[in-house]
PDB file of C-alpha atoms in Angstrom:
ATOM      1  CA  UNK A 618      46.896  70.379  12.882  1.00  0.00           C
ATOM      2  CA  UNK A 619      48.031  71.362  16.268  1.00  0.00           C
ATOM      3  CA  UNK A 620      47.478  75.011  16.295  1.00  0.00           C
ATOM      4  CA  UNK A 621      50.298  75.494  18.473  1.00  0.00           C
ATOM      5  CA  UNK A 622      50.857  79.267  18.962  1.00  0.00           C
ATOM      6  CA  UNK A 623      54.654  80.937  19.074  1.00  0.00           C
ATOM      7  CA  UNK A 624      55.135  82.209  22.205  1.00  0.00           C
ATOM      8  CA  UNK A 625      54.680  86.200  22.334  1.00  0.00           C
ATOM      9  CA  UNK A 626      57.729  88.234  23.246  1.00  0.00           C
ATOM     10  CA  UNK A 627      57.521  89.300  26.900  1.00  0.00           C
ATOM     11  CA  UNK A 628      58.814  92.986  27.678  1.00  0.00           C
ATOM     12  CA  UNK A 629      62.053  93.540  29.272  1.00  0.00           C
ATOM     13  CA  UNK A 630      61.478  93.276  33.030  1.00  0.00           C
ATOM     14  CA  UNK A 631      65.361  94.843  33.652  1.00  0.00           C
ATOM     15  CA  UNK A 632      66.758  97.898  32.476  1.00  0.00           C
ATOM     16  CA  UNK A 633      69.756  95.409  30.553  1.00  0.00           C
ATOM     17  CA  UNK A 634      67.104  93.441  28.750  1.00  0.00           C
ATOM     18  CA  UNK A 635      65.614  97.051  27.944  1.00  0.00           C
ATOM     19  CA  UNK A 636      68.855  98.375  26.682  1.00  0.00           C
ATOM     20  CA  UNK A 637      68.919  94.492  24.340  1.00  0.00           C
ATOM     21  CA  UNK A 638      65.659  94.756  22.929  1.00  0.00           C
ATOM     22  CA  UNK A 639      66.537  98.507  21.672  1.00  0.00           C
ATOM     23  CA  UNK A 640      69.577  97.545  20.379  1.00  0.00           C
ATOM     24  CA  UNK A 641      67.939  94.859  18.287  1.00  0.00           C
ATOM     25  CA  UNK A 642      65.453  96.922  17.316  1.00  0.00           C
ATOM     26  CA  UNK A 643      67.239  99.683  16.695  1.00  0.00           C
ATOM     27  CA  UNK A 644      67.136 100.943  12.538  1.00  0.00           C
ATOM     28  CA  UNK A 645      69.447 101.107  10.212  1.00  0.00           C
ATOM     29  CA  UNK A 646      71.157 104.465   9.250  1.00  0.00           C
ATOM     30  CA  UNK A 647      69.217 104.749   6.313  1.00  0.00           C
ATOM     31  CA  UNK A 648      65.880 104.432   7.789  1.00  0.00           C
ATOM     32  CA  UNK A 649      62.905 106.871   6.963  1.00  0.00           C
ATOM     33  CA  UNK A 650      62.254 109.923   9.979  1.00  0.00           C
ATOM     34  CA  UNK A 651      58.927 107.949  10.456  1.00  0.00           C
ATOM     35  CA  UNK A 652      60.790 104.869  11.167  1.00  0.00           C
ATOM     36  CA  UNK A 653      63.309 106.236  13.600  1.00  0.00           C
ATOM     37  CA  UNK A 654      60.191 108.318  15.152  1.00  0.00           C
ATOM     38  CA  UNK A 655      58.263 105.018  15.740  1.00  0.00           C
ATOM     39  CA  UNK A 656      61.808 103.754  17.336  1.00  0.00           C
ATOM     40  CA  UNK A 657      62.242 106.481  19.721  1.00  0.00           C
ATOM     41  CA  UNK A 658      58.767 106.315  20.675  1.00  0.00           C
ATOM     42  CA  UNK A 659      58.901 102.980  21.428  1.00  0.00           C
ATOM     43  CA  UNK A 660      62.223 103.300  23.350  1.00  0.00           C
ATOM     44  CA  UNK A 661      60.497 105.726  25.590  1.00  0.00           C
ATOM     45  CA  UNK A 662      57.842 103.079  26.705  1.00  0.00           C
ATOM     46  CA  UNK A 663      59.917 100.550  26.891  1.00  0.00           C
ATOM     47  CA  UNK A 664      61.839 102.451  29.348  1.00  0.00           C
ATOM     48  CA  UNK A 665      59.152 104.086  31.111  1.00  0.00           C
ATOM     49  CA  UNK A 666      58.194 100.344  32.072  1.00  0.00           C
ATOM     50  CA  UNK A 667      61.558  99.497  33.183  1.00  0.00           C
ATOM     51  CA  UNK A 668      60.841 102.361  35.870  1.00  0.00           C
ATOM     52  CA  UNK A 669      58.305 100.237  36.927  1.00  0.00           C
ATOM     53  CA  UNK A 670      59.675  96.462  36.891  1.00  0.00           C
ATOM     54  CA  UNK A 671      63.427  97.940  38.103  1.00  0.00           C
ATOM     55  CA  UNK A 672      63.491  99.685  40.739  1.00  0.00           C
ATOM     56  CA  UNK A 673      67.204  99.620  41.006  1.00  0.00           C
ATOM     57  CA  UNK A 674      67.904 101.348  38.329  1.00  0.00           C
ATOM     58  CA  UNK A 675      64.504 103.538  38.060  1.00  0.00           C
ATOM     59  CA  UNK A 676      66.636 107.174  37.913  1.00  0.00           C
ATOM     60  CA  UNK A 677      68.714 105.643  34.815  1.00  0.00           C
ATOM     61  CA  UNK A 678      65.409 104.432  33.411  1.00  0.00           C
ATOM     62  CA  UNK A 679      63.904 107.783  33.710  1.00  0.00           C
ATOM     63  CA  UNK A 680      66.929 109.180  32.375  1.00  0.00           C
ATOM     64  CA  UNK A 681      67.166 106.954  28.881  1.00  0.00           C
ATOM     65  CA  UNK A 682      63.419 107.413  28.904  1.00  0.00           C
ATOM     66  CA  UNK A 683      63.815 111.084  28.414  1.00  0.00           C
ATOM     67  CA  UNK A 684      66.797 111.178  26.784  1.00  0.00           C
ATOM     68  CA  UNK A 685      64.712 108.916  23.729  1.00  0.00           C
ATOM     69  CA  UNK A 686      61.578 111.449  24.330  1.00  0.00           C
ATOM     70  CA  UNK A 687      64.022 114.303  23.388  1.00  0.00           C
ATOM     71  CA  UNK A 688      65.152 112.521  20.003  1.00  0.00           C
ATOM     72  CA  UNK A 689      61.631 111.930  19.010  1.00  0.00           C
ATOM     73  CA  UNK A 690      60.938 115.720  19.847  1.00  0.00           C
ATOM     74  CA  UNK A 691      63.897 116.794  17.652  1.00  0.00           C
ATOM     75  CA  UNK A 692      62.466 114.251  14.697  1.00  0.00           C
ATOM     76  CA  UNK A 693      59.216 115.508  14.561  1.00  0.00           C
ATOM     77  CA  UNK A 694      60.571 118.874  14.561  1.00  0.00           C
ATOM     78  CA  UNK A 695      62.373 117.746  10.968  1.00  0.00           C
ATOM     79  CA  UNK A 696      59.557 115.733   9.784  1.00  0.00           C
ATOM     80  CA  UNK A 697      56.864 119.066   9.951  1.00  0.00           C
ATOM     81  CA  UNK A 698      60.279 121.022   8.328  1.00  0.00           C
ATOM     82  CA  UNK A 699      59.866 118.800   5.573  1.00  0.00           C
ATOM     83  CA  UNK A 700      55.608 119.128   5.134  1.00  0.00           C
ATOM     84  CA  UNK A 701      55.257 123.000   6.414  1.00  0.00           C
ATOM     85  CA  UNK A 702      51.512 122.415   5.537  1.00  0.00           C
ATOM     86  CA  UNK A 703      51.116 119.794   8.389  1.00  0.00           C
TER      87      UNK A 703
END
């Protein structure tokens, strides 16, 4: 046996390849509040980074970055609607 390892995903260095992975990633209709919580969450990292890796387009970065933080705001806000105990 080899033990040859898959190569590991790297992150999106551009804002493009950013905007690719998300869209890939992105859940179905369907999917659970948790799900599309994780999502957004993720989005906003992923573009955070970009801020970082493209400087070209850091303002548009910041911009999706926030833009995802507000969604994931507006889903927790429905998830403790749904659990007023939490």
């Amino acid at each position: 046996m080899t033990g040859t390892k898959a190569a590991k995903p790297r992150p999106p260095l551009t804002l493009m390849q950013a905007h690719e992975e998300l869209v890939r990633a992105r859940p179905c209709r369907k999917a659970s509040l948790s799900v599309w919580l994780a999502y957004y969450q993720h989005s906003v990292t992923v573009y955070e980074h970009i801020v970082k890796t493209d400087p070209t387009h850091d303002g548009e970065a910041l911009y999706w970055a926030q833009r995802e933080r507000i969604h994931a705001k507006m889903i927790e806000a429905r998830i403790r609607g749904q659990n007023p105990s939490a």
